[in-house]
Each structure stands twice: as structure tokens, then as C-alpha cells.
PDB file of C-alpha atoms and ligand atoms in Angstrom:
ATOM      1  CA  MET A   7     -35.675  -4.082  34.469  1.00 67.00           C
ATOM      2  CA  ASP A   8     -38.416  -6.425  35.731  1.00 71.00           C
ATOM      3  CA  ARG A   9     -38.625 -10.144  34.934  1.00 65.00           C
ATOM      4  CA  ILE A  10     -40.800  -9.761  31.813  1.00 66.00           C
ATOM      5  CA  GLU A  11     -38.627  -6.977  30.453  1.00 69.00           C
ATOM      6  CA  ARG A  12     -35.533  -9.116  31.077  1.00 66.00           C
ATOM      7  CA  LEU A  13     -37.125 -12.022  29.213  1.00 60.00           C
ATOM      8  CA  GLN A  14     -38.114  -9.787  26.308  1.00 73.00           C
ATOM      9  CA  PHE A  15     -34.615  -8.376  26.264  1.00 71.00           C
ATOM     10  CA  SER A  16     -32.939 -11.778  26.145  1.00 81.00           C
ATOM     11  CA  ASP A  17     -35.429 -13.016  23.517  1.00 89.00           C
ATOM     12  CA  ARG A  18     -34.654 -10.040  21.319  1.00 93.00           C
ATOM     13  CA  LYS A  19     -30.941 -10.526  21.820  1.00 93.00           C
ATOM     14  CA  SER A  20     -31.075 -14.192  20.846  1.00 94.00           C
ATOM     15  CA  MET A  21     -33.206 -13.313  17.828  1.00 95.00           C
ATOM     16  CA  ILE A  22     -30.649 -10.722  16.770  1.00 97.00           C
ATOM     17  CA  LYS A  23     -27.931 -13.338  17.215  1.00 96.00           C
ATOM     18  CA  ASP A  24     -29.818 -15.811  15.018  1.00 96.00           C
ATOM     19  CA  GLU A  25     -30.715 -13.303  12.369  1.00 97.00           C
ATOM     20  CA  LEU A  26     -27.183 -11.908  12.223  1.00 97.00           C
ATOM     21  CA  LYS A  27     -25.762 -15.285  11.212  1.00 94.00           C
ATOM     22  CA  ASN A  28     -26.318 -15.044   7.455  1.00 94.00           C
ATOM     23  CA  VAL A  29     -26.963 -11.350   7.268  1.00 97.00           C
ATOM     24  CA  ILE A  30     -24.580 -10.776   4.365  1.00 97.00           C
ATOM     25  CA  GLU A  31     -26.000 -13.628   2.271  1.00 96.00           C
ATOM     26  CA  LYS A  32     -29.534 -12.435   3.034  1.00 96.00           C
ATOM     27  CA  ASN A  33     -28.684  -9.058   1.526  1.00 97.00           C
ATOM     28  CA  GLU A  34     -30.141  -7.164   4.477  1.00 98.00           C
ATOM     29  CA  LEU A  35     -27.269  -4.758   5.022  1.00 98.00           C
ATOM     30  CA  TYR A  36     -26.739  -1.424   3.367  1.00 98.00           C
ATOM     31  CA  ILE A  37     -24.769   1.724   3.967  1.00 98.00           C
ATOM     32  CA  LEU A  38     -25.813   5.303   4.548  1.00 99.00           C
ATOM     33  CA  TYR A  39     -23.375   8.132   3.902  1.00 98.00           C
ATOM     34  CA  GLN A  40     -23.016  11.263   6.001  1.00 98.00           C
ATOM     35  CA  PRO A  41     -21.053  14.232   4.668  1.00 98.00           C
ATOM     36  CA  GLN A  42     -18.385  16.070   6.636  1.00 98.00           C
ATOM     37  CA  ILE A  43     -18.459  19.745   5.728  1.00 96.00           C
ATOM     38  CA  ASN A  44     -15.874  22.497   5.737  1.00 96.00           C
ATOM     39  CA  THR A  45     -17.931  25.375   7.086  1.00 94.00           C
ATOM     40  CA  LEU A  46     -15.644  28.038   5.629  1.00 92.00           C
ATOM     41  CA  SER A  47     -15.949  26.863   2.028  1.00 91.00           C
ATOM     42  CA  ASN A  48     -19.270  25.005   2.450  1.00 91.00           C
ATOM     43  CA  GLU A  49     -17.718  22.021   0.684  1.00 94.00           C
ATOM     44  CA  ILE A  50     -17.901  18.343   1.448  1.00 96.00           C
ATOM     45  CA  THR A  51     -14.468  17.255   2.613  1.00 96.00           C
ATOM     46  CA  GLY A  52     -15.250  13.693   3.608  1.00 97.00           C
ATOM     47  CA  ILE A  53     -17.996  11.109   3.840  1.00 98.00           C
ATOM     48  CA  GLU A  54     -18.607   8.664   6.691  1.00 98.00           C
ATOM     49  CA  ALA A  55     -20.072   5.243   5.901  1.00 99.00           C
ATOM     50  CA  LEU A  56     -22.682   4.116   8.453  1.00 99.00           C
ATOM     51  CA  LEU A  57     -23.957   0.561   8.458  1.00 98.00           C
ATOM     52  CA  ARG A  58     -27.700  -0.208   8.410  1.00 98.00           C
ATOM     53  CA  TRP A  59     -29.600  -3.465   8.844  1.00 98.00           C
ATOM     54  CA  ASP A  60     -33.218  -4.091   7.780  1.00 98.00           C
ATOM     55  CA  ASN A  61     -34.267  -7.556   8.904  1.00 97.00           C
ATOM     56  CA  SER A  62     -37.358  -9.431   7.700  1.00 94.00           C
ATOM     57  CA  LYS A  63     -38.429 -10.306  11.272  1.00 94.00           C
ATOM     58  CA  LEU A  64     -36.982  -7.512  13.413  1.00 95.00           C
ATOM     59  CA  GLY A  65     -37.402  -4.594  11.050  1.00 96.00           C
ATOM     60  CA  SER A  66     -34.725  -1.951  11.143  1.00 98.00           C
ATOM     61  CA  VAL A  67     -32.139  -2.627  13.857  1.00 98.00           C
ATOM     62  CA  SER A  68     -29.821   0.173  14.975  1.00 98.00           C
ATOM     63  CA  PRO A  69     -26.053  -0.394  14.761  1.00 98.00           C
ATOM     64  CA  VAL A  70     -25.912   0.728  18.389  1.00 98.00           C
ATOM     65  CA  GLU A  71     -27.826  -2.470  19.160  1.00 97.00           C
ATOM     66  CA  PHE A  72     -26.415  -5.007  16.716  1.00 98.00           C
ATOM     67  CA  ILE A  73     -22.733  -4.001  16.458  1.00 98.00           C
ATOM     68  CA  PRO A  74     -21.941  -5.003  20.085  1.00 97.00           C
ATOM     69  CA  ILE A  75     -23.680  -8.367  19.503  1.00 97.00           C
ATOM     70  CA  ALA A  76     -21.790  -8.873  16.236  1.00 98.00           C
ATOM     71  CA  GLU A  77     -18.616  -8.074  18.183  1.00 96.00           C
ATOM     72  CA  ASP A  78     -19.390 -10.677  20.849  1.00 96.00           C
ATOM     73  CA  LEU A  79     -19.938 -13.297  18.179  1.00 95.00           C
ATOM     74  CA  ASP A  80     -16.924 -12.272  16.091  1.00 93.00           C
ATOM     75  CA  TYR A  81     -19.261 -11.648  13.120  1.00 96.00           C
ATOM     76  CA  ILE A  82     -17.998  -8.093  13.143  1.00 97.00           C
ATOM     77  CA  VAL A  83     -14.946  -9.142  11.129  1.00 97.00           C
ATOM     78  CA  ASP A  84     -17.064 -10.220   8.150  1.00 97.00           C
ATOM     79  CA  LEU A  85     -19.442  -7.269   8.578  1.00 98.00           C
ATOM     80  CA  GLY A  86     -16.496  -4.876   8.830  1.00 98.00           C
ATOM     81  CA  ASN A  87     -14.912  -6.266   5.670  1.00 97.00           C
ATOM     82  CA  TRP A  88     -18.270  -6.016   3.909  1.00 98.00           C
ATOM     83  CA  VAL A  89     -18.646  -2.335   4.852  1.00 98.00           C
ATOM     84  CA  MET A  90     -15.046  -1.565   3.900  1.00 98.00           C
ATOM     85  CA  ASP A  91     -15.466  -3.213   0.510  1.00 98.00           C
ATOM     86  CA  LYS A  92     -18.825  -1.628  -0.347  1.00 98.00           C
ATOM     87  CA  ALA A  93     -18.025   1.850   0.971  1.00 98.00           C
ATOM     88  CA  LEU A  94     -14.640   2.038  -0.732  1.00 98.00           C
ATOM     89  CA  ARG A  95     -16.032   0.804  -4.016  1.00 98.00           C
ATOM     90  CA  GLN A  96     -18.927   3.289  -3.922  1.00 98.00           C
ATOM     91  CA  ALA A  97     -16.756   6.217  -2.876  1.00 97.00           C
ATOM     92  CA  TRP A  98     -14.272   5.390  -5.606  1.00 97.00           C
ATOM     93  CA  VAL A  99     -17.081   5.341  -8.175  1.00 97.00           C
ATOM     94  CA  TRP A 100     -18.044   8.860  -6.993  1.00 97.00           C
ATOM     95  CA  LYS A 101     -14.456  10.003  -7.094  1.00 96.00           C
ATOM     96  CA  ARG A 102     -14.002   8.697 -10.637  1.00 95.00           C
ATOM     97  CA  LYS A 103     -17.164  10.530 -11.682  1.00 95.00           C
ATOM     98  CA  GLY A 104     -15.310  13.646 -10.595  1.00 95.00           C
ATOM     99  CA  TYR A 105     -17.160  14.627  -7.432  1.00 96.00           C
ATOM    100  CA  LYS A 106     -15.131  16.687  -4.993  1.00 94.00           C
ATOM    101  CA  PHE A 107     -14.350  15.180  -1.606  1.00 96.00           C
ATOM    102  CA  ASN A 108     -11.154  13.984  -0.016  1.00 97.00           C
ATOM    103  CA  THR A 109     -11.866  10.927   2.072  1.00 98.00           C
ATOM    104  CA  ILE A 110     -14.245   8.106   2.831  1.00 98.00           C
ATOM    105  CA  SER A 111     -14.336   7.219   6.535  1.00 98.00           C
ATOM    106  CA  VAL A 112     -15.122   3.708   7.680  1.00 98.00           C
ATOM    107  CA  ASN A 113     -15.730   2.680  11.298  1.00 98.00           C
ATOM    108  CA  VAL A 114     -13.533  -0.146  12.503  1.00 97.00           C
ATOM    109  CA  SER A 115     -14.241  -2.185  15.615  1.00 96.00           C
ATOM    110  CA  PRO A 116     -11.517  -2.954  18.184  1.00 93.00           C
ATOM    111  CA  ILE A 117     -12.259  -6.651  17.538  1.00 93.00           C
ATOM    112  CA  GLN A 118     -11.226  -6.233  13.892  1.00 95.00           C
ATOM    113  CA  ILE A 119      -8.020  -4.479  14.877  1.00 93.00           C
ATOM    114  CA  ASN A 120      -7.173  -7.313  17.250  1.00 91.00           C
ATOM    115  CA  LYS A 121      -7.214  -9.809  14.393  1.00 93.00           C
ATOM    116  CA  GLU A 122      -3.824 -10.732  13.007  1.00 91.00           C
ATOM    117  CA  ASN A 123      -4.808 -10.206   9.388  1.00 95.00           C
ATOM    118  CA  PHE A 124      -6.485  -6.791   9.853  1.00 96.00           C
ATOM    119  CA  LYS A 125      -3.871  -4.833   7.922  1.00 97.00           C
ATOM    120  CA  LYS A 126      -3.647  -7.450   5.177  1.00 96.00           C
ATOM    121  CA  ASN A 127      -7.442  -7.474   4.711  1.00 95.00           C
ATOM    122  CA  LEU A 128      -7.531  -3.705   4.588  1.00 97.00           C
ATOM    123  CA  LEU A 129      -4.780  -3.419   1.989  1.00 96.00           C
ATOM    124  CA  ASN A 130      -6.329  -6.244  -0.057  1.00 96.00           C
ATOM    125  CA  ILE A 131      -9.591  -4.326  -0.366  1.00 96.00           C
ATOM    126  CA  ILE A 132      -7.799  -1.099  -1.294  1.00 97.00           C
ATOM    127  CA  ASN A 133      -5.649  -2.886  -3.857  1.00 96.00           C
ATOM    128  CA  LYS A 134      -8.663  -4.694  -5.320  1.00 94.00           C
ATOM    129  CA  TYR A 135     -10.082  -1.376  -6.517  1.00 93.00           C
ATOM    130  CA  ASN A 136      -6.715   0.283  -7.082  1.00 93.00           C
ATOM    131  CA  ILE A 137      -7.627   3.124  -4.734  1.00 95.00           C
ATOM    132  CA  PRO A 138      -5.037   5.614  -3.452  1.00 97.00           C
ATOM    133  CA  ARG A 139      -4.407   4.905   0.204  1.00 97.00           C
ATOM    134  CA  ASN A 140      -4.922   8.521   1.281  1.00 97.00           C
ATOM    135  CA  PHE A 141      -8.514   8.273   0.150  1.00 97.00           C
ATOM    136  CA  LEU A 142      -9.388   6.107   3.172  1.00 98.00           C
ATOM    137  CA  GLU A 143      -9.767   7.152   6.788  1.00 98.00           C
ATOM    138  CA  ILE A 144     -10.452   4.474   9.384  1.00 98.00           C
ATOM    139  CA  GLU A 145     -12.323   5.539  12.515  1.00 98.00           C
ATOM    140  CA  ILE A 146     -11.243   3.825  15.701  1.00 95.00           C
ATOM    141  CA  THR A 147     -12.535   4.469  19.202  1.00 90.00           C
ATOM    142  CA  GLU A 148     -10.761   4.965  22.475  1.00 80.00           C
ATOM    143  CA  GLY A 149     -11.939   1.409  23.261  1.00 78.00           C
ATOM    144  CA  ILE A 150      -8.964  -0.021  21.396  1.00 77.00           C
ATOM    145  CA  ILE A 151      -6.624   1.802  23.690  1.00 74.00           C
ATOM    146  CA  ILE A 152      -7.609  -0.130  26.779  1.00 73.00           C
ATOM    147  CA  ASP A 153      -5.577  -3.184  25.809  1.00 74.00           C
ATOM    148  CA  ILE A 154      -3.281  -1.668  23.220  1.00 82.00           C
ATOM    149  CA  ASN A 155       0.215  -3.121  23.039  1.00 87.00           C
ATOM    150  CA  LYS A 156       3.365  -2.356  21.091  1.00 90.00           C
ATOM    151  CA  GLU A 157       2.472  -4.800  18.357  1.00 92.00           C
ATOM    152  CA  LYS A 158      -0.853  -3.064  17.689  1.00 92.00           C
ATOM    153  CA  ILE A 159       0.673   0.400  17.871  1.00 93.00           C
ATOM    154  CA  ASP A 160       3.278  -0.725  15.307  1.00 95.00           C
ATOM    155  CA  MET A 161       0.545  -2.130  13.077  1.00 96.00           C
ATOM    156  CA  LEU A 162      -1.482   1.110  13.245  1.00 96.00           C
ATOM    157  CA  THR A 163       1.678   3.103  12.576  1.00 96.00           C
ATOM    158  CA  GLU A 164       2.376   0.990   9.490  1.00 97.00           C
ATOM    159  CA  ILE A 165      -1.197   1.568   8.339  1.00 98.00           C
ATOM    160  CA  MET A 166      -0.751   5.322   8.803  1.00 98.00           C
ATOM    161  CA  ASN A 167       2.647   5.294   7.098  1.00 97.00           C
ATOM    162  CA  SER A 168       1.085   3.502   4.145  1.00 97.00           C
ATOM    163  CA  GLY A 169      -1.030   6.656   3.602  1.00 98.00           C
ATOM    164  CA  ILE A 170      -4.321   5.657   5.260  1.00 98.00           C
ATOM    165  CA  SER A 171      -5.638   8.206   7.799  1.00 98.00           C
ATOM    166  CA  ILE A 172      -6.642   7.267  11.312  1.00 97.00           C
ATOM    167  CA  ALA A 173      -9.411   9.139  13.129  1.00 97.00           C
ATOM    168  CA  LEU A 174     -10.061   8.798  16.833  1.00 94.00           C
ATOM    169  CA  ASP A 175     -13.859   8.622  17.085  1.00 94.00           C
ATOM    170  CA  ASP A 176     -16.034   9.753  20.024  1.00 91.00           C
ATOM    171  CA  PHE A 177     -13.049  11.664  21.369  1.00 90.00           C
ATOM    172  CA  GLY A 178     -13.563  12.736  24.942  1.00 83.00           C
ATOM    173  CA  THR A 179     -16.056  10.080  25.964  1.00 84.00           C
ATOM    174  CA  GLY A 180     -13.629   7.395  27.103  1.00 76.00           C
ATOM    175  CA  TYR A 181     -11.962   7.302  30.424  1.00 66.00           C
ATOM    176  CA  SER A 182      -8.447   6.737  29.184  1.00 62.00           C
ATOM    177  CA  SER A 183      -5.862   9.338  29.993  1.00 68.00           C
ATOM    178  CA  LEU A 184      -4.870  11.853  27.347  1.00 76.00           C
ATOM    179  CA  SER A 185      -1.347  10.469  27.501  1.00 76.00           C
ATOM    180  CA  TYR A 186      -2.366   7.730  25.060  1.00 79.00           C
ATOM    181  CA  LEU A 187      -2.190  10.350  22.329  1.00 83.00           C
ATOM    182  CA  ILE A 188       1.579  10.148  22.660  1.00 82.00           C
ATOM    183  CA  ASN A 189       1.587   6.513  21.549  1.00 83.00           C
ATOM    184  CA  ILE A 190      -1.349   6.071  19.237  1.00 88.00           C
ATOM    185  CA  PRO A 191      -0.899   7.187  15.633  1.00 94.00           C
ATOM    186  CA  VAL A 192      -3.744   9.605  14.896  1.00 94.00           C
ATOM    187  CA  ASN A 193      -4.478  12.107  12.110  1.00 96.00           C
ATOM    188  CA  THR A 194      -7.947  13.262  13.123  1.00 96.00           C
ATOM    189  CA  LEU A 195      -9.866  13.741  16.358  1.00 94.00           C
ATOM    190  CA  LYS A 196     -13.636  13.470  16.149  1.00 95.00           C
ATOM    191  CA  ILE A 197     -15.041  15.465  19.026  1.00 93.00           C
ATOM    192  CA  ASP A 198     -18.070  13.695  20.440  1.00 91.00           C
ATOM    193  CA  LYS A 199     -21.595  15.092  20.334  1.00 93.00           C
ATOM    194  CA  ILE A 200     -21.685  15.190  24.122  1.00 89.00           C
ATOM    195  CA  PHE A 201     -19.558  18.377  24.109  1.00 87.00           C
ATOM    196  CA  ILE A 202     -21.812  19.974  21.511  1.00 90.00           C
ATOM    197  CA  ASP A 203     -24.978  19.181  23.426  1.00 90.00           C
ATOM    198  CA  ASN A 204     -23.554  21.201  26.313  1.00 88.00           C
ATOM    199  CA  ILE A 205     -21.897  23.859  24.200  1.00 88.00           C
ATOM    200  CA  ASN A 206     -23.692  26.651  26.026  1.00 86.00           C
ATOM    201  CA  SER A 207     -21.959  25.763  29.240  1.00 88.00           C
ATOM    202  CA  ASP A 208     -18.729  27.647  29.825  1.00 89.00           C
ATOM    203  CA  LYS A 209     -16.951  24.461  30.825  1.00 88.00           C
ATOM    204  CA  SER A 210     -17.809  22.737  27.523  1.00 85.00           C
ATOM    205  CA  LYS A 211     -16.620  25.778  25.566  1.00 87.00           C
ATOM    206  CA  ILE A 212     -13.347  25.791  27.466  1.00 89.00           C
ATOM    207  CA  LEU A 213     -12.921  22.075  26.897  1.00 86.00           C
ATOM    208  CA  ILE A 214     -13.561  22.349  23.153  1.00 88.00           C
ATOM    209  CA  LYS A 215     -11.201  25.333  22.909  1.00 90.00           C
ATOM    210  CA  GLY A 216      -8.590  23.295  24.758  1.00 90.00           C
ATOM    211  CA  ILE A 217      -9.009  20.334  22.435  1.00 89.00           C
ATOM    212  CA  VAL A 218      -8.769  22.623  19.375  1.00 90.00           C
ATOM    213  CA  SER A 219      -5.562  24.216  20.572  1.00 91.00           C
ATOM    214  CA  LEU A 220      -4.089  20.842  21.570  1.00 89.00           C
ATOM    215  CA  SER A 221      -4.996  19.460  18.138  1.00 91.00           C
ATOM    216  CA  LYS A 222      -3.432  22.393  16.322  1.00 90.00           C
ATOM    217  CA  SER A 223      -0.190  21.917  18.246  1.00 91.00           C
ATOM    218  CA  LEU A 224      -0.212  18.182  17.585  1.00 90.00           C
ATOM    219  CA  LYS A 225      -1.187  18.796  13.920  1.00 93.00           C
ATOM    220  CA  TYR A 226      -4.393  16.805  14.159  1.00 95.00           C
ATOM    221  CA  LYS A 227      -7.430  17.578  12.062  1.00 96.00           C
ATOM    222  CA  ILE A 228     -10.637  18.072  14.016  1.00 96.00           C
ATOM    223  CA  ILE A 229     -14.151  17.061  13.105  1.00 97.00           C
ATOM    224  CA  VAL A 230     -17.019  17.988  15.383  1.00 96.00           C
ATOM    225  CA  GLU A 231     -19.838  15.468  15.428  1.00 96.00           C
ATOM    226  CA  GLY A 232     -23.536  15.867  16.117  1.00 97.00           C
ATOM    227  CA  VAL A 233     -23.952  19.517  15.124  1.00 97.00           C
ATOM    228  CA  GLU A 234     -27.686  20.085  14.907  1.00 97.00           C
ATOM    229  CA  THR A 235     -28.342  23.824  15.128  1.00 96.00           C
ATOM    230  CA  LYS A 236     -27.144  27.107  13.638  1.00 95.00           C
ATOM    231  CA  GLU A 237     -26.310  28.334  17.101  1.00 94.00           C
ATOM    232  CA  GLN A 238     -23.987  25.398  17.744  1.00 95.00           C
ATOM    233  CA  LEU A 239     -22.384  25.944  14.352  1.00 95.00           C
ATOM    234  CA  GLU A 240     -21.738  29.637  15.065  1.00 94.00           C
ATOM    235  CA  LEU A 241     -20.230  28.929  18.463  1.00 93.00           C
ATOM    236  CA  LEU A 242     -17.985  26.258  16.933  1.00 94.00           C
ATOM    237  CA  THR A 243     -16.883  28.586  14.146  1.00 93.00           C
ATOM    238  CA  ASN A 244     -15.916  31.185  16.764  1.00 91.00           C
ATOM    239  CA  ILE A 245     -13.864  28.588  18.588  1.00 90.00           C
ATOM    240  CA  GLY A 246     -12.085  27.701  15.330  1.00 90.00           C
ATOM    241  CA  CYS A 247     -13.711  24.349  14.483  1.00 93.00           C
ATOM    242  CA  ASN A 248     -14.253  24.350  10.763  1.00 93.00           C
ATOM    243  CA  THR A 249     -15.115  20.791   9.874  1.00 96.00           C
ATOM    244  CA  ILE A 250     -18.389  19.466  11.117  1.00 96.00           C
ATOM    245  CA  GLN A 251     -20.657  16.482  10.710  1.00 98.00           C
ATOM    246  CA  GLY A 252     -24.244  16.537  11.861  1.00 97.00           C
ATOM    247  CA  PHE A 253     -27.933  16.822  11.129  1.00 97.00           C
ATOM    248  CA  TYR A 254     -27.630  20.608  10.703  1.00 96.00           C
ATOM    249  CA  PHE A 255     -26.022  20.015   7.307  1.00 95.00           C
ATOM    250  CA  SER A 256     -27.229  16.517   6.571  1.00 96.00           C
ATOM    251  CA  GLU A 257     -28.452  13.300   8.098  1.00 98.00           C
ATOM    252  CA  PRO A 258     -26.884  10.068   6.834  1.00 98.00           C
ATOM    253  CA  LEU A 259     -28.058   9.659   3.224  1.00 98.00           C
ATOM    254  CA  SER A 260     -28.775   6.824   0.814  1.00 98.00           C
ATOM    255  CA  GLU A 261     -26.370   6.271  -2.096  1.00 98.00           C
ATOM    256  CA  ASN A 262     -28.601   8.252  -4.477  1.00 98.00           C
ATOM    257  CA  GLU A 263     -29.202  11.108  -2.051  1.00 98.00           C
ATOM    258  CA  MET A 264     -25.479  11.361  -1.338  1.00 98.00           C
ATOM    259  CA  GLU A 265     -24.700  11.453  -5.042  1.00 97.00           C
ATOM    260  CA  ASN A 266     -27.259  14.238  -5.550  1.00 96.00           C
ATOM    261  CA  LEU A 267     -25.661  16.218  -2.755  1.00 96.00           C
ATOM    262  CA  LEU A 268     -22.217  15.700  -4.274  1.00 96.00           C
ATOM    263  CA  LYS A 269     -23.591  16.972  -7.593  1.00 93.00           C
ATOM    264  CA  ILE A 270     -24.893  20.232  -6.155  1.00 88.00           C
ATOM    265  CA  ASN A 271     -22.344  20.791  -3.429  1.00 78.00           C
ATOM    266  CA  GLY A 272     -18.802  20.717  -4.677  1.00 61.00           C
ATOM    267  CA  GLY A 273     -19.493  20.460  -8.374  1.00 53.00           C
ATOM    268  CA  VAL A 274     -17.383  18.210 -10.502  1.00 50.00           C
ATOM    269  CA  ASN A 275     -13.653  18.060 -10.324  1.00 49.00           C
ATOM    270  CA  ASN A 276     -11.413  16.937 -13.156  1.00 40.00           C
ATOM    271  CA  ILE A 277      -9.142  14.250 -11.792  1.00 40.00           C
TER     272      ILE A 277
HETATM  273  P1  LIG B 315     -20.478   6.953  15.288  1.00 59.62           P
HETATM  274  O1  LIG B 315     -19.368   6.326  14.502  1.00 59.62           O
HETATM  275  O2  LIG B 315     -20.123   7.905  16.349  1.00 59.62           O
HETATM  276  O3  LIG B 315     -21.419   7.598  14.187  1.00 59.62           O
HETATM  277  C1  LIG B 315     -22.114   8.795  14.387  1.00 59.62           C
HETATM  278  C2  LIG B 315     -23.560   8.525  14.784  1.00 59.62           C
HETATM  279  O4  LIG B 315     -24.194   9.742  15.106  1.00 59.62           O
HETATM  280  C3  LIG B 315     -24.385   7.898  13.662  1.00 59.62           C
HETATM  281  O5  LIG B 315     -25.350   7.061  14.277  1.00 59.62           O
HETATM  282  C4  LIG B 315     -25.056   9.118  13.024  1.00 59.62           C
HETATM  283  O6  LIG B 315     -26.253   8.804  12.357  1.00 59.62           O
HETATM  284  C5  LIG B 315     -25.323   9.936  14.264  1.00 59.62           C
HETATM  285  N1  LIG B 315     -25.380  11.373  13.991  1.00 59.62           N
HETATM  286  C6  LIG B 315     -24.736  12.100  13.069  1.00 59.62           C
HETATM  287  N2  LIG B 315     -25.032  13.408  13.157  1.00 59.62           N
HETATM  288  C7  LIG B 315     -25.898  13.527  14.181  1.00 59.62           C
HETATM  289  C8  LIG B 315     -26.588  14.643  14.762  1.00 59.62           C
HETATM  290  O7  LIG B 315     -26.454  15.798  14.385  1.00 59.62           O
HETATM  291  N3  LIG B 315     -27.402  14.369  15.816  1.00 59.62           N
HETATM  292  C9  LIG B 315     -27.589  13.106  16.285  1.00 59.62           C
HETATM  293  N4  LIG B 315     -28.421  12.929  17.305  1.00 59.62           N
HETATM  294  N5  LIG B 315     -26.945  12.036  15.765  1.00 59.62           N
HETATM  295  C10 LIG B 315     -26.113  12.247  14.722  1.00 59.62           C
HETATM  296  P2  LIG B 315     -25.617   5.606  13.733  1.00 59.62           P
HETATM  297  O8  LIG B 315     -25.511   5.585  12.234  1.00 59.62           O
HETATM  298  O9  LIG B 315     -26.856   5.106  14.371  1.00 59.62           O
HETATM  299  O10 LIG B 315     -24.378   4.779  14.261  1.00 59.62           O
HETATM  300  C11 LIG B 315     -24.187   4.582  15.614  1.00 59.62           C
HETATM  301  C12 LIG B 315     -22.854   3.949  15.893  1.00 59.62           C
HETATM  302  O11 LIG B 315     -22.806   2.615  15.366  1.00 59.62           O
HETATM  303  C13 LIG B 315     -21.697   4.661  15.226  1.00 59.62           C
HETATM  304  O12 LIG B 315     -21.382   5.817  15.974  1.00 59.62           O
HETATM  305  C14 LIG B 315     -20.629   3.583  15.258  1.00 59.62           C
HETATM  306  O13 LIG B 315     -20.045   3.494  16.532  1.00 59.62           O
HETATM  307  C15 LIG B 315     -21.471   2.348  15.022  1.00 59.62           C
HETATM  308  N6  LIG B 315     -21.375   1.977  13.594  1.00 59.62           N
HETATM  309  C16 LIG B 315     -22.115   2.401  12.546  1.00 59.62           C
HETATM  310  N7  LIG B 315     -21.681   1.829  11.391  1.00 59.62           N
HETATM  311  C17 LIG B 315     -20.638   1.031  11.745  1.00 59.62           C
HETATM  312  C18 LIG B 315     -19.758   0.159  11.010  1.00 59.62           C
HETATM  313  O14 LIG B 315     -19.801   0.034   9.772  1.00 59.62           O
HETATM  314  N8  LIG B 315     -18.806  -0.514  11.750  1.00 59.62           N
HETATM  315  C19 LIG B 315     -18.692  -0.378  13.100  1.00 59.62           C
HETATM  316  N9  LIG B 315     -17.732  -1.076  13.748  1.00 59.62           N
HETATM  317  N10 LIG B 315     -19.480   0.439  13.802  1.00 59.62           N
HETATM  318  C20 LIG B 315     -20.444   1.128  13.145  1.00 59.62           C
HETATM  319 CA1  LIG B 316     -17.659   7.097  13.460  1.00 59.62          CA
HETATM  320 CA1  LIG B 317     -18.608   9.291  16.875  1.00 59.62          CA
END
């Protein structure tokens, strides 16, 4: 990066910082929803909530750019609670309309998990809408494992025992040792797109097969992320991965688009 680029970069970063301050009050945030599909039945099994930000000065800012800044500034706690509240409420509206799907997945930052009142906040939101706990899956990343301690493991275990599912996101991209799986309570592994991008290589295939067989033995569910082509889908089906999320089936969708997909996809369920 040369001097001008560095200046532009730091200007943009400080603008993002400024603009993030009242982002909730300014009504600039919204959520897109991406379906997770069972490829055997072609049904939507879950929906992941993905945060979006359209700012009056900066335009649309990717979460890849603003989430780390929100984490640095601790704003992520308020943003995270906002997403949890909105996504759960919306998903529960869909569920009550009778659409078929099992879970809504919400990304949770390690900074949120480090806060003392994380579990309390989470349960408060669920109780506010009277939602069954097993309707929610939280997605955590290997990042939380770096400084995990017994207290946090106990807290996550309590969350899991309360009925909420825990998914380990971006699985395989961190540098932690696999031995953490012994300690961390996990229901679902989300295999990162990086494996899928290289799925034609024998090594990637072997790795995915290994993860699938490990997951079966450990009774984890598997979701493969970033599936974009029919060829990838077929290879994954042969390996035994049956739940996928990716552009091949659907990009993240607006509320209305997601509802339309729910209407045509699984039909309506009587609950
Ligand atoms: P993630 O949790 O791994 O989410 C999956 C990302 O991959 C999303 O990017 C999604 O749009 C994208 N994606 C899905 N299928 C495909 C595909 O087939 N091909 C390609 N190329 N991409 C695909 P997005 O929405 O830009 O989000 C990026 C990251 O930002 C997320 O990665 C997550 O780490 C973070 N993020 C998004 N929303 C939230 C949130 O509410 N809270 C927190 N803490 N983080 C969030
Ligand atoms: Ca995720
Ligand atoms: Ca991911």
C-alpha cells in the first residue's frame, strides 16, 4: 500500500467508525436471508441471517469490512442484539404462517460471547417472542476458541443444553487444533467454501470425506457453504454431504424474496 492508499484507507476506516455510531437509530441496517437446503428432499432446512448496511455517505458497506470495525469499537454487541431480535422475530412470523424450515441461524461475534450477559440477552430475546429454543442456531467461529476458558465453555454448554443449537462456522479455516472439538459444545459444522473451491483436487476431496466421517461419528450435522455449481453439488452428494448453502441454490434474499421461496419450496406446514 503506498502513502495515498494508506491515507484513503484510514479515511474510509474513520468514516466507517463515525457512521457506525448511530447506525441502528438511522435505520440503515437490514437483514438478508440465505436458505440451507437438504439436497435429497430439495427442502429448506434452515435460514441464515446475514447483516447488511446501506449508508447515506458510504453506500453499501460489506459486513466483511464493517463487522471487524464494529468489533473493535464494541458496537458489535448492540448490532448483534439487533440482528438476533429482528431475525428471530421475522423467522418466527414465517414459522407461524406455516412455512417449513427448522432453524434460523444467526452469526455471533466472539466479542459478544465474551460479554458477561451474552446468555441472558439471548434468552431474553427468545422469551420476548415466546420462541422454542430449538428454533435458533447460533454460528460461532473458531476465533472464539483462541482464548476460550472453562467459564465460556460452561456458558456455551448451558446454551446448548437449553435447546439452542451451536454451529461452528468457517470450519477448517482456523489454525486451532482439532482437539478443541473435545471441549467446545457443537451441533453443526459449517465446512468453509475454501474446500469447495478446490473440490476437484484429490486432497480437498479426502479432507471433506474425512470431515464428514468425523462428523458422523461425533454426531454433528454438516452444512457445506459456498456451493456455486452443479458439479460441486454432485461431488458433495457423492461424498455424503446433503445440506448445502450457496449461490447454486440461492443467494442471500430480501425478506419478501425469502418468503416467496418458502411459499414455493416446502409448501405450508400445519403447526
Ligand atoms: P459467513 O457467516 O461465513 O457467511 C457466509 C458468506 O458467504 C456471506 O457473505 C454469504 O453471502 C456468502 N456466500 C454464501 N453462499 C455463497 C456462494 O455460493 N459463493 C460465494 N462466493 N459466497 C457465498 P456476507 O453476507 O458478505 O457475510 C460475510 C461475513 O460477515 C459472514 O460470513 C459473517 O462472518 C459476517 N457477518 C454477516 N452478518 C453478520 C452478523 O449478523 N453478525 C456477525 N457477527 N457477523 C456477520
Ligand atoms: Ca455464518
Ligand atoms: Ca462461513
